[in-house]
Amino acid sequence: MNKNDSGAGQATVRVGFSEEQGPYGERQVGVITLDRPEKRNALRTAECLAIADGVRELVDAGARAILLTGTGPVLCAGADLGGGVYEDGFERAVEAMLHAVLAAPVPIIADVFGPAIGAGCQLILACDLRVFQDQGECWVPVARHGFALDEWTHSRAVELMGGAWARNVFLGGAHLSAEQARAAGFAIDPRGATAEQFAAKIAAQAPLSMEHSKATLNSLGDDGVTREKTRVRLQELFSTTWASEDAAEARAARREGRAPKFHGR
């Protein structure tokens, strides 16, 4: 699956499945690749909407985890400042992209192999897990470019980076390095695995359990009205998970001394 640049017709976002196989030979990891290296994978409206569409397509195709990565030395240089990003449509496209990542029922892992800047940092904030390679770093140059970001971005940064680092990034212009991201808990330690291998490990876990945990974690900052709207859904997910075939499979696997094989039901 390719999402194309509507201007020159050149693919800028690639969508497909990893060759990394699960424990039973299945391909469970969807991959979204930012493929605009000549522009350091900078985002325009087209890229944001392609990412949102790609997330939904991979979920519909059966992905149990999604890896976000890119080509070239930079994961994402943020908004393409020469690509119409000051128009109203770009802001809505960014919101659609972030919402798709947050709303996906499967874990989305960012492969931060290089810098993630501005909107690129927002994108990895929306992801559930982040693997920082040694050259990975992130920063948000709001004051340098004279713009402002929404409340969600600030609160998500406080939640995932910690309050001190969020202030360093937004007010101090700090670059959060791979080492600092790991120390802050913003990035996970894959214990020698590549981001793709780590994503395959995540994809082998129980899908319903991960869907419930992700939905619950993402709802914790909701206000009273929104929280009440999600309460019923979370309770349904909770009950469904405990009553699922996967829960029974996990119990059987423990008794039999083998690895469980989950089916998401």
mmCIF file of C-alpha atoms in Angstrom, residues 56-162:
data_model
loop_
_atom_site.group_PDB
_atom_site.id
_atom_site.type_symbol
_atom_site.label_atom_id
_atom_site.label_comp_id
_atom_site.label_asym_id
_atom_site.label_seq_id
_atom_site.Cartn_x
_atom_site.Cartn_y
_atom_site.Cartn_z
ATOM 1 C CA ARG A 56 -6.760 2.516 9.895
ATOM 2 C CA GLU A 57 -5.877 0.350 6.884
ATOM 3 C CA LEU A 58 -3.323 -1.660 8.852
ATOM 4 C CA VAL A 59 -5.754 -2.226 11.716
ATOM 5 C CA ASP A 60 -8.408 -3.382 9.233
ATOM 6 C CA ALA A 61 -5.811 -5.690 7.626
ATOM 7 C CA GLY A 62 -5.147 -7.413 10.956
ATOM 8 C CA ALA A 63 -2.018 -5.708 12.288
ATOM 9 C CA ARG A 64 -1.518 -6.324 16.000
ATOM 10 C CA ALA A 65 1.116 -3.605 16.344
ATOM 11 C CA ILE A 66 2.240 -0.783 14.067
ATOM 12 C CA LEU A 67 5.781 0.527 13.675
ATOM 13 C CA LEU A 68 6.298 4.133 12.602
ATOM 14 C CA THR A 69 9.643 4.692 10.893
ATOM 15 C CA GLY A 70 11.196 6.614 8.004
ATOM 16 C CA THR A 71 13.947 6.824 5.396
ATOM 17 C CA GLY A 72 17.010 9.043 5.559
ATOM 18 C CA PRO A 73 18.809 10.362 8.652
ATOM 19 C CA VAL A 74 15.797 12.246 10.094
ATOM 20 C CA LEU A 75 12.608 10.582 11.313
ATOM 21 C CA CYS A 76 10.537 13.734 10.830
ATOM 22 C CA ALA A 77 11.614 17.375 10.571
ATOM 23 C CA GLY A 78 8.134 18.535 11.550
ATOM 24 C CA ALA A 79 5.859 20.686 9.443
ATOM 25 C CA ASP A 80 7.039 21.558 5.948
ATOM 26 C CA LEU A 81 7.079 25.324 6.433
ATOM 27 C CA GLY A 82 7.024 25.847 2.676
ATOM 28 C CA GLY A 83 4.255 23.335 2.047
ATOM 29 C CA GLY A 84 1.059 25.142 2.978
ATOM 30 C CA VAL A 85 1.213 24.421 6.695
ATOM 31 C CA TYR A 86 -0.086 27.866 7.626
ATOM 32 C CA GLU A 87 -3.434 27.057 6.030
ATOM 33 C CA ASP A 88 -6.340 25.839 8.177
ATOM 34 C CA GLY A 89 -6.375 22.444 6.505
ATOM 35 C CA PHE A 90 -2.947 21.503 7.832
ATOM 36 C CA GLU A 91 -3.916 21.931 11.477
ATOM 37 C CA ARG A 92 -6.976 19.747 10.967
ATOM 38 C CA ALA A 93 -4.831 17.146 9.199
ATOM 39 C CA VAL A 94 -2.371 17.052 12.116
ATOM 40 C CA GLU A 95 -5.275 16.565 14.520
ATOM 41 C CA ALA A 96 -6.637 13.746 12.347
ATOM 42 C CA MET A 97 -3.206 12.074 12.287
ATOM 43 C CA LEU A 98 -2.741 12.266 16.046
ATOM 44 C CA HIS A 99 -6.308 11.104 16.701
ATOM 45 C CA ALA A 100 -5.844 8.076 14.429
ATOM 46 C CA VAL A 101 -2.713 7.043 16.332
ATOM 47 C CA LEU A 102 -4.388 7.526 19.714
ATOM 48 C CA ALA A 103 -7.641 5.820 18.711
ATOM 49 C CA ALA A 104 -6.065 2.752 17.105
ATOM 50 C CA PRO A 105 -6.844 -0.365 19.172
ATOM 51 C CA VAL A 106 -3.288 -1.674 18.716
ATOM 52 C CA PRO A 107 0.020 -0.386 20.126
ATOM 53 C CA ILE A 108 1.908 1.992 17.843
ATOM 54 C CA ILE A 109 5.685 2.093 18.289
ATOM 55 C CA ALA A 110 7.883 4.941 17.054
ATOM 56 C CA ASP A 111 11.301 3.984 15.702
ATOM 57 C CA VAL A 112 13.161 7.176 16.617
ATOM 58 C CA PHE A 113 16.329 6.508 14.617
ATOM 59 C CA GLY A 114 16.988 10.217 14.079
ATOM 60 C CA PRO A 115 15.577 13.613 15.051
ATOM 61 C CA ALA A 116 11.830 14.063 15.555
ATOM 62 C CA ILE A 117 11.156 17.792 15.473
ATOM 63 C CA GLY A 118 8.019 19.859 16.030
ATOM 64 C CA ALA A 119 5.075 17.983 14.519
ATOM 65 C CA GLY A 120 7.384 14.961 14.366
ATOM 66 C CA CYS A 121 7.738 15.171 18.135
ATOM 67 C CA GLN A 122 3.957 15.453 18.436
ATOM 68 C CA LEU A 123 3.673 12.288 16.361
ATOM 69 C CA ILE A 124 5.982 10.248 18.586
ATOM 70 C CA LEU A 125 4.189 11.654 21.647
ATOM 71 C CA ALA A 126 0.953 10.196 20.282
ATOM 72 C CA CYS A 127 2.598 6.788 19.844
ATOM 73 C CA ASP A 128 2.292 4.303 22.683
ATOM 74 C CA LEU A 129 5.960 3.311 22.859
ATOM 75 C CA ARG A 130 9.203 4.768 21.541
ATOM 76 C CA VAL A 131 12.483 3.047 20.689
ATOM 77 C CA PHE A 132 15.268 5.649 20.481
ATOM 78 C CA GLN A 133 18.324 4.621 18.524
ATOM 79 C CA ASP A 134 21.573 6.349 19.487
ATOM 80 C CA GLN A 135 21.055 9.180 16.970
ATOM 81 C CA GLY A 136 17.444 9.686 18.006
ATOM 82 C CA GLU A 137 16.414 12.947 19.657
ATOM 83 C CA CYS A 138 13.400 15.226 19.774
ATOM 84 C CA TRP A 139 12.645 18.880 20.276
ATOM 85 C CA VAL A 140 9.869 21.390 19.630
ATOM 86 C CA PRO A 141 11.078 24.833 18.459
ATOM 87 C CA VAL A 142 7.853 26.714 19.222
ATOM 88 C CA ALA A 143 9.507 29.914 20.440
ATOM 89 C CA ARG A 144 12.037 29.958 17.600
ATOM 90 C CA HIS A 145 9.285 29.959 14.979
ATOM 91 C CA GLY A 146 6.749 32.014 16.936
ATOM 92 C CA PHE A 147 3.902 29.497 17.033
ATOM 93 C CA ALA A 148 1.852 27.793 19.741
ATOM 94 C CA LEU A 149 0.780 24.200 20.243
ATOM 95 C CA ASP A 150 -2.409 22.798 21.714
ATOM 96 C CA GLU A 151 -3.021 21.815 25.331
ATOM 97 C CA TRP A 152 -2.957 18.104 24.484
ATOM 98 C CA THR A 153 0.660 18.273 23.279
ATOM 99 C CA HIS A 154 1.795 19.973 26.482
ATOM 100 C CA SER A 155 -0.125 17.642 28.794
ATOM 101 C CA ARG A 156 1.019 14.548 26.887
ATOM 102 C CA ALA A 157 4.633 15.712 27.150
ATOM 103 C CA VAL A 158 4.250 16.223 30.901
ATOM 104 C CA GLU A 159 2.707 12.747 31.204
ATOM 105 C CA LEU A 160 5.348 10.920 29.167
ATOM 106 C CA MET A 161 8.534 12.992 29.577
ATOM 107 C CA GLY A 162 7.881 14.436 33.024
#
